[in-house]
XYZ file of C-alpha atoms in Angstrom:
457
model
C -1.412 -14.238 26.846
C -0.093 -11.405 28.981
C 1.152 -8.358 27.088
C 4.565 -8.643 28.741
C 4.909 -12.146 27.340
C 3.674 -10.975 23.952
C 6.373 -8.313 23.852
C 8.998 -10.879 24.719
C 7.811 -13.197 21.959
C 7.866 -10.411 19.354
C 11.403 -9.476 20.377
C 12.663 -13.058 20.433
C 11.295 -13.840 16.981
C 11.954 -10.534 15.241
C 15.209 -11.547 13.538
C 13.264 -14.322 11.801
C 10.719 -11.751 10.594
C 13.526 -9.642 9.145
C 14.987 -12.668 7.381
C 11.568 -13.398 5.894
C 11.411 -9.836 4.587
C 14.898 -10.087 3.115
C 13.966 -13.239 1.224
C 10.776 -11.569 0.002
C 12.784 -8.610 -1.324
C 14.940 -11.053 -3.304
C 11.883 -12.018 -5.389
C 11.307 -9.373 -8.115
C 7.503 -9.470 -7.989
C 6.992 -6.548 -10.397
C 3.317 -6.742 -11.330
C 3.535 -4.228 -14.175
C 6.068 -6.212 -16.214
C 4.886 -9.437 -17.932
C 8.387 -10.896 -17.790
C 8.012 -11.079 -13.990
C 4.780 -13.101 -14.036
C 6.638 -16.180 -12.795
C 8.183 -14.106 -9.982
C 4.691 -13.070 -8.886
C 3.855 -16.767 -8.531
C 7.086 -17.474 -6.636
C 6.383 -14.560 -4.274
C 2.866 -15.820 -3.572
C 4.118 -19.364 -2.936
C 6.786 -18.093 -0.548
C 4.230 -16.133 1.471
C 1.821 -19.084 1.590
C 4.620 -21.313 2.868
C 5.429 -18.928 5.708
C 1.809 -18.273 6.663
C 1.190 -22.011 6.874
C 4.292 -22.412 9.029
C 2.729 -19.828 11.364
C -0.386 -21.978 11.716
C -2.627 -20.383 9.104
C -4.477 -22.090 6.303
C -3.381 -20.291 3.135
C -3.917 -20.567 -0.605
C -3.149 -18.698 -3.812
C -6.210 -17.241 -5.521
C -6.842 -15.609 -8.889
C -10.106 -14.206 -10.204
C -11.459 -13.274 -13.617
C -13.404 -10.040 -13.872
C -16.575 -10.940 -15.769
C -16.999 -7.353 -16.960
C -13.518 -6.845 -18.407
C -12.204 -10.365 -18.853
C -9.080 -9.431 -16.884
C -7.416 -12.216 -14.909
C -5.832 -11.097 -11.657
C -2.243 -11.620 -10.612
C -1.862 -14.211 -7.847
C -3.180 -13.110 -4.476
C -3.124 -14.932 -1.158
C -6.059 -15.681 1.104
C -5.378 -17.108 4.534
C -7.141 -17.638 7.828
C -6.423 -18.696 11.344
C -9.153 -19.241 13.893
C -9.317 -17.899 17.406
C -11.881 -18.648 20.102
C -15.472 -19.238 19.051
C -17.444 -16.008 19.051
C -14.343 -13.808 19.000
C -14.200 -10.829 16.607
C -12.885 -11.389 13.086
C -10.056 -9.188 11.807
C -9.138 -8.948 8.126
C -5.501 -8.001 7.472
C -4.566 -6.489 4.102
C -1.199 -5.963 2.427
C 0.183 -6.458 -1.082
C 3.161 -8.441 -2.332
C 3.698 -6.860 -5.753
C 6.314 -4.124 -6.141
C 7.253 -1.289 -8.460
C 9.902 -1.575 -11.190
C 13.387 -0.531 -10.134
C 13.699 2.626 -12.214
C 17.214 3.822 -13.005
C 19.575 1.189 -11.591
C 22.449 3.686 -11.644
C 20.648 5.681 -8.946
C 20.558 2.747 -6.535
C 23.386 2.393 -4.029
C 22.942 -1.385 -4.046
C 21.127 -4.106 -5.981
C 17.360 -3.402 -5.588
C 16.646 -7.114 -5.181
C 19.480 -7.911 -2.802
C 18.519 -6.565 0.640
C 21.173 -4.584 2.479
C 21.131 -3.256 6.048
C 22.627 0.203 6.550
C 22.272 2.463 9.590
C 19.244 0.677 10.976
C 17.379 0.503 7.678
C 16.790 -2.349 5.260
C 17.267 -1.314 1.620
C 15.633 -3.014 -1.354
C 12.635 -2.791 -3.636
C 9.548 -3.692 -1.635
C 11.376 -3.616 1.688
C 8.753 -1.163 2.874
C 6.056 -0.952 0.181
C 4.641 -3.385 0.976
C 6.863 -6.231 2.047
C 6.940 -4.679 5.495
C 3.143 -4.886 5.606
C 3.241 -8.600 4.807
C 5.988 -9.104 7.394
C 3.926 -7.264 10.019
C 1.028 -9.692 9.640
C 3.309 -12.717 9.649
C 5.190 -11.467 12.705
C 1.923 -10.997 14.573
C 0.789 -14.551 13.807
C 4.127 -15.939 14.950
C 4.020 -13.921 18.168
C 0.582 -15.199 19.165
C 1.296 -18.783 18.106
C -1.580 -21.075 19.086
C -3.013 -18.479 21.504
C -4.579 -16.206 18.838
C -7.314 -14.208 20.632
C -9.423 -13.326 17.557
C -10.277 -14.871 14.219
C -7.888 -13.654 11.530
C -8.400 -13.476 7.788
C -5.561 -12.313 5.533
C -5.734 -10.866 2.024
C -2.380 -10.258 0.332
C -3.088 -8.600 -3.005
C -0.903 -9.058 -6.081
C -1.690 -6.004 -8.188
C -1.886 -2.924 -5.989
C 1.007 -1.326 -7.862
C -0.943 -1.451 -11.130
C -4.130 0.083 -9.739
C -5.887 -3.062 -8.460
C -7.832 -3.578 -11.718
C -9.690 -6.672 -10.467
C -10.156 -5.541 -6.860
C -13.944 -5.224 -7.080
C -14.226 -8.611 -8.739
C -11.973 -10.136 -6.082
C -14.109 -8.785 -3.243
C -17.315 -9.816 -4.990
C -16.148 -13.390 -5.574
C -14.671 -13.761 -2.079
C -17.129 -11.622 -0.132
C -18.179 -14.336 2.303
C -14.602 -15.304 3.181
C -13.526 -11.678 3.677
C -16.355 -10.673 6.036
C -14.854 -9.114 9.158
C -15.537 -6.826 12.093
C -12.289 -4.902 11.645
C -10.179 -4.413 8.516
C -6.550 -3.357 8.935
C -4.899 -2.021 5.791
C -1.134 -2.034 6.252
C -0.070 0.011 3.241
C 0.392 3.542 4.531
C 2.975 5.184 6.745
C 3.981 6.834 9.981
C 4.310 10.534 10.591
C 8.062 10.256 11.011
C 10.739 7.720 11.847
C 9.812 6.256 15.267
C 6.617 8.409 15.283
C 3.589 6.138 14.759
C 0.403 7.286 13.096
C -2.953 6.218 11.754
C -3.983 7.503 8.354
C -7.441 8.901 8.998
C -7.917 10.802 5.755
C -7.059 10.152 2.125
C -7.758 12.575 -0.670
C -9.768 11.278 -3.577
C -8.770 11.788 -7.185
C -10.431 12.639 -10.467
C -9.164 13.547 -13.898
C -10.778 15.396 -16.778
C -9.818 16.401 -20.299
C -10.713 19.989 -21.227
C -10.858 20.832 -24.919
C -10.767 24.421 -26.183
C -11.840 25.213 -29.741
C -11.761 28.641 -31.409
C -11.842 27.847 -35.152
C -12.846 24.928 -37.310
C -9.431 24.889 -38.981
C -5.996 26.424 -38.674
C -5.485 29.784 -40.368
C -2.471 31.891 -41.315
C -1.252 33.906 -38.297
C -0.256 36.825 -40.513
C -3.611 37.013 -42.228
C -5.807 36.616 -39.156
C -3.603 37.355 -36.136
C -4.933 40.313 -34.170
C -8.639 39.550 -34.397
C -8.589 36.157 -32.722
C -6.474 34.394 -30.122
C -5.225 30.892 -30.783
C -6.796 27.988 -28.899
C -3.589 27.204 -27.026
C -3.436 30.710 -25.569
C -7.130 30.465 -24.648
C -6.441 27.137 -22.974
C -3.522 28.596 -21.026
C -5.628 31.558 -19.892
C -8.373 29.179 -18.782
C -5.967 26.931 -16.883
C -4.451 29.971 -15.165
C -7.826 30.739 -13.555
C -7.898 27.425 -11.674
C -5.856 28.947 -8.817
C -6.290 32.281 -7.069
C -3.498 34.737 -6.379
C -2.373 32.741 -3.340
C -2.327 29.504 -5.277
C -5.429 27.966 -3.694
C -7.923 26.138 -5.899
C -10.402 28.681 -7.259
C -13.195 26.249 -8.151
C -16.070 27.148 -5.783
C -18.121 24.806 -3.636
C -15.475 22.195 -2.833
C -14.940 20.627 0.603
C -11.893 22.054 2.347
C -10.402 22.005 5.836
C -7.510 24.340 6.632
C -6.472 22.953 10.036
C -4.440 19.751 10.589
C -3.653 17.682 13.683
C 0.117 17.903 13.173
C 2.623 20.572 12.224
C 4.459 19.912 8.958
C 7.892 21.618 9.145
C 8.365 23.784 6.061
C 12.063 22.959 5.766
C 11.281 19.238 5.714
C 8.590 19.744 3.100
C 10.894 21.719 0.825
C 13.614 19.094 1.130
C 11.268 16.176 0.495
C 9.859 17.663 -2.716
C 13.159 19.098 -3.956
C 11.969 22.709 -4.131
C 14.174 25.123 -6.047
C 15.637 28.028 -4.091
C 13.133 30.844 -3.732
C 10.054 28.771 -4.609
C 6.976 30.214 -2.888
C 4.639 27.682 -1.301
C 1.085 28.077 -2.507
C -2.238 27.983 -0.698
C -3.387 28.972 2.777
C -3.921 27.153 6.064
C -1.739 24.591 7.812
C 0.824 23.020 5.500
C -0.437 19.544 6.342
C -3.992 20.589 5.503
C -2.877 21.791 2.076
C -1.507 18.313 1.446
C -4.285 16.243 3.022
C -7.604 18.061 3.547
C -7.780 20.689 0.806
C -8.379 20.194 -2.910
C -5.453 20.448 -5.308
C -5.330 20.809 -9.081
C -2.469 19.971 -11.438
C -2.250 20.179 -15.212
C -0.578 16.906 -16.147
C -0.606 17.056 -19.948
C -1.330 19.261 -22.964
C -2.065 18.257 -26.560
C -0.874 20.950 -28.949
C 1.716 21.181 -31.718
C 5.240 20.632 -30.458
C 7.892 23.286 -30.940
C 9.547 21.075 -33.542
C 6.296 20.837 -35.524
C 5.164 24.427 -35.070
C 4.246 26.738 -37.934
C 2.927 30.267 -38.368
C -0.692 29.284 -38.042
C -3.302 30.087 -35.437
C -3.982 26.847 -33.604
C -7.717 26.099 -33.746
C -7.942 23.526 -30.975
C -5.982 22.474 -27.857
C -6.584 20.007 -25.040
C -5.279 19.573 -21.504
C -5.613 16.861 -18.895
C -6.326 18.033 -15.366
C -5.781 15.940 -12.256
C -7.701 17.019 -9.170
C -7.286 15.776 -5.613
C -10.365 16.129 -3.454
C -10.599 16.401 0.313
C -12.060 13.703 2.566
C -15.818 14.160 2.704
C -16.050 15.367 -0.901
C -18.314 13.500 -3.319
C -16.143 12.843 -6.398
C -19.002 13.160 -8.904
C -20.024 16.516 -7.452
C -16.412 17.690 -7.541
C -16.084 16.630 -11.184
C -19.268 18.527 -12.036
C -18.070 21.617 -10.165
C -14.777 21.556 -12.085
C -16.535 21.041 -15.413
C -19.015 23.849 -14.738
C -16.186 26.171 -13.745
C -14.158 25.484 -16.886
C -17.114 26.034 -19.193
C -18.189 29.202 -17.373
C -14.703 30.719 -17.607
C -14.112 30.145 -21.313
C -11.954 33.067 -22.521
C -12.994 35.194 -25.512
C -16.068 33.096 -26.173
C -14.067 29.969 -27.012
C -15.925 26.678 -27.161
C -14.994 24.606 -24.089
C -15.950 20.978 -23.536
C -14.987 18.725 -20.636
C -14.805 14.940 -20.414
C -14.482 13.243 -17.024
C -12.140 10.268 -17.298
C -12.075 8.763 -13.804
C -13.070 9.381 -10.225
C -11.650 7.817 -7.084
C -13.358 8.430 -3.746
C -11.719 10.009 -0.720
C -11.557 8.305 2.673
C -12.347 9.711 6.083
C -12.063 7.587 9.231
C -14.527 7.745 12.080
C -12.429 9.640 14.612
C -14.835 8.676 17.409
C -14.418 4.949 16.763
C -13.456 2.892 19.843
C -11.458 0.585 17.550
C -9.453 3.538 16.257
C -8.740 4.516 19.866
C -7.542 0.981 20.603
C -5.204 1.116 17.597
C -3.770 4.468 18.695
C -3.180 3.003 22.156
C -1.444 -0.059 20.746
C 0.795 2.055 18.495
C 1.664 4.419 21.349
C 2.576 1.557 23.674
C 4.548 -0.311 21.011
C 6.604 2.682 19.870
C 6.801 4.523 23.191
C 5.722 7.706 21.375
C 2.187 9.087 21.111
C 0.427 8.016 17.926
C -1.178 10.773 15.847
C -3.767 11.124 13.097
C -2.346 11.951 9.695
C -3.632 12.225 6.157
C -2.224 11.303 2.803
C -2.301 13.548 -0.225
C -2.345 10.542 -2.497
C -5.329 8.309 -3.033
C -5.977 4.664 -2.192
C -9.402 4.194 -3.799
C -9.761 0.586 -2.651
C -10.125 1.790 0.964
C -13.510 3.209 -0.017
C -14.220 -0.049 -1.853
C -13.667 -1.977 1.388
C -16.141 0.380 3.079
C -18.655 -0.155 0.283
C -18.457 -3.960 0.375
C -18.240 -4.274 4.163
C -20.125 -1.281 5.624
C -20.349 -2.804 9.107
C -16.576 -3.236 9.413
C -14.221 -0.700 10.982
C -11.409 0.133 8.561
C -8.015 1.117 9.992
C -5.280 2.395 7.673
C -1.771 2.036 9.017
C 1.690 1.085 7.792
C 5.413 1.386 8.392
C 6.670 3.755 5.708
C 8.215 7.068 6.749
C 9.390 10.249 4.975
C 12.697 8.571 4.103
C 11.294 5.323 2.708
C 11.531 6.375 -0.958
C 8.644 4.139 -1.934
C 8.436 3.798 -5.753
C 11.831 5.496 -6.040
C 15.478 4.498 -5.884
C 16.979 3.261 -2.603
C 13.660 2.256 -1.072
C 14.171 1.325 2.560
C 12.443 0.329 5.776
C 13.401 1.386 9.291
C 13.955 -1.938 11.055
C 13.037 -0.761 14.550
C 9.755 0.653 13.240
C 8.926 -2.680 11.642
C 9.313 -4.322 15.052
C 7.073 -1.625 16.512
C 4.446 -2.363 13.875
C 4.511 -6.107 14.620
C 4.110 -5.419 18.329
C 1.349 -2.841 17.804
C -0.726 -5.200 15.656
C -0.180 -7.995 18.170
C -1.273 -5.767 21.064
C -4.322 -4.555 19.158
C -5.669 -8.043 18.536
C -5.411 -8.894 22.221
C -7.165 -5.678 23.188
C -9.901 -6.181 20.598
C -10.656 -9.563 22.125
C -10.664 -8.144 25.646
C -12.877 -5.235 24.587
C -15.359 -7.610 22.938
C -15.612 -9.634 26.165
C -16.051 -6.579 28.403
C -19.708 -6.067 29.396
C -21.077 -2.803 27.966
C -23.152 -0.459 30.142
């Protein structure tokens, strides 16, 4: 099919894609709440129905993790064949959504889609209903002329951490084998500015415990010769950043230059910075968010103010969350953090560290011909040059895809933007950008087929 015709087909059918997305939003597929288990099933059945109408063979699948006994929420597996010998492309998205949060902060019913100023509002309108709609729109555009073999995996528990993801891949490994994997669960650089996510920070968390005494003692009797464990903990935590606010733990992977300029005013607005707040760290702002490590103290166990007394606290604990840059081994980063905390124990306090979890970072192959094809398709679909971006958050299952399918090229894309409000109130999707995403994915599949049939020198 000529690309001009493909564009025309995407345009002609796009209103139907939007209506599909609206109906999907109306299904409260909240995976974290047991009372919505039946809605998860309804959502899966609705997607299967529409994929089959687009010519795919689709089914609902659940798995049981033999290690944990967990049973997955309903996922969808689908396939549609192209020419014999053509490349196989696996398309990923998820159909579960976050809870609504405070309903009073929504301008409209979260599960009744509303169009305002070129955006579609509703829970899951973007994250990740738009990803599902992108894949469906592509199948509808190609019709019976699909140039590659397509497999589709629509997950049902991404919003609860994909607890059975490894088991799902293990039990469906043969079906999911592909040459290219497209994960449609990320975002663009800006509204109408397409991007590929080529780097994701990894994540790890540790508990650090500081002990100074084997029991609490009277602060009047012993204050002045020893410092309480909470103060020691605070002094230790304060060493984790240098005077400029950069992570002080040595030996970690860091890159201070980014491919795009992140406007400081936009950043301050997006994170709700108080007036006069100084931004921490050094290097490009985007690099501080995407390609440098970051440390946050996310919890402290110590007596509350209400339960305080005039005693010297003998023990205190904090939980530390650390984001690691692409290219960083998470186990080595956890060891570096642990070694640093123990080595910097104040006043000879006893410091112990327990690593709770590690999630790997992701770095794309920037020299990949497939990545170049995707950038070209995005640029042509949006009419604006596509750029490489990172994400400060982590999507550990991207690395899991790489582990299970090492020969496949993984592309991370999506249709969110800085105004999407994913996971928050008034989530929305730019409608024009959704059409651009459908067209870009459609163009890419045609170009992948053409590239595969082009003799190589």
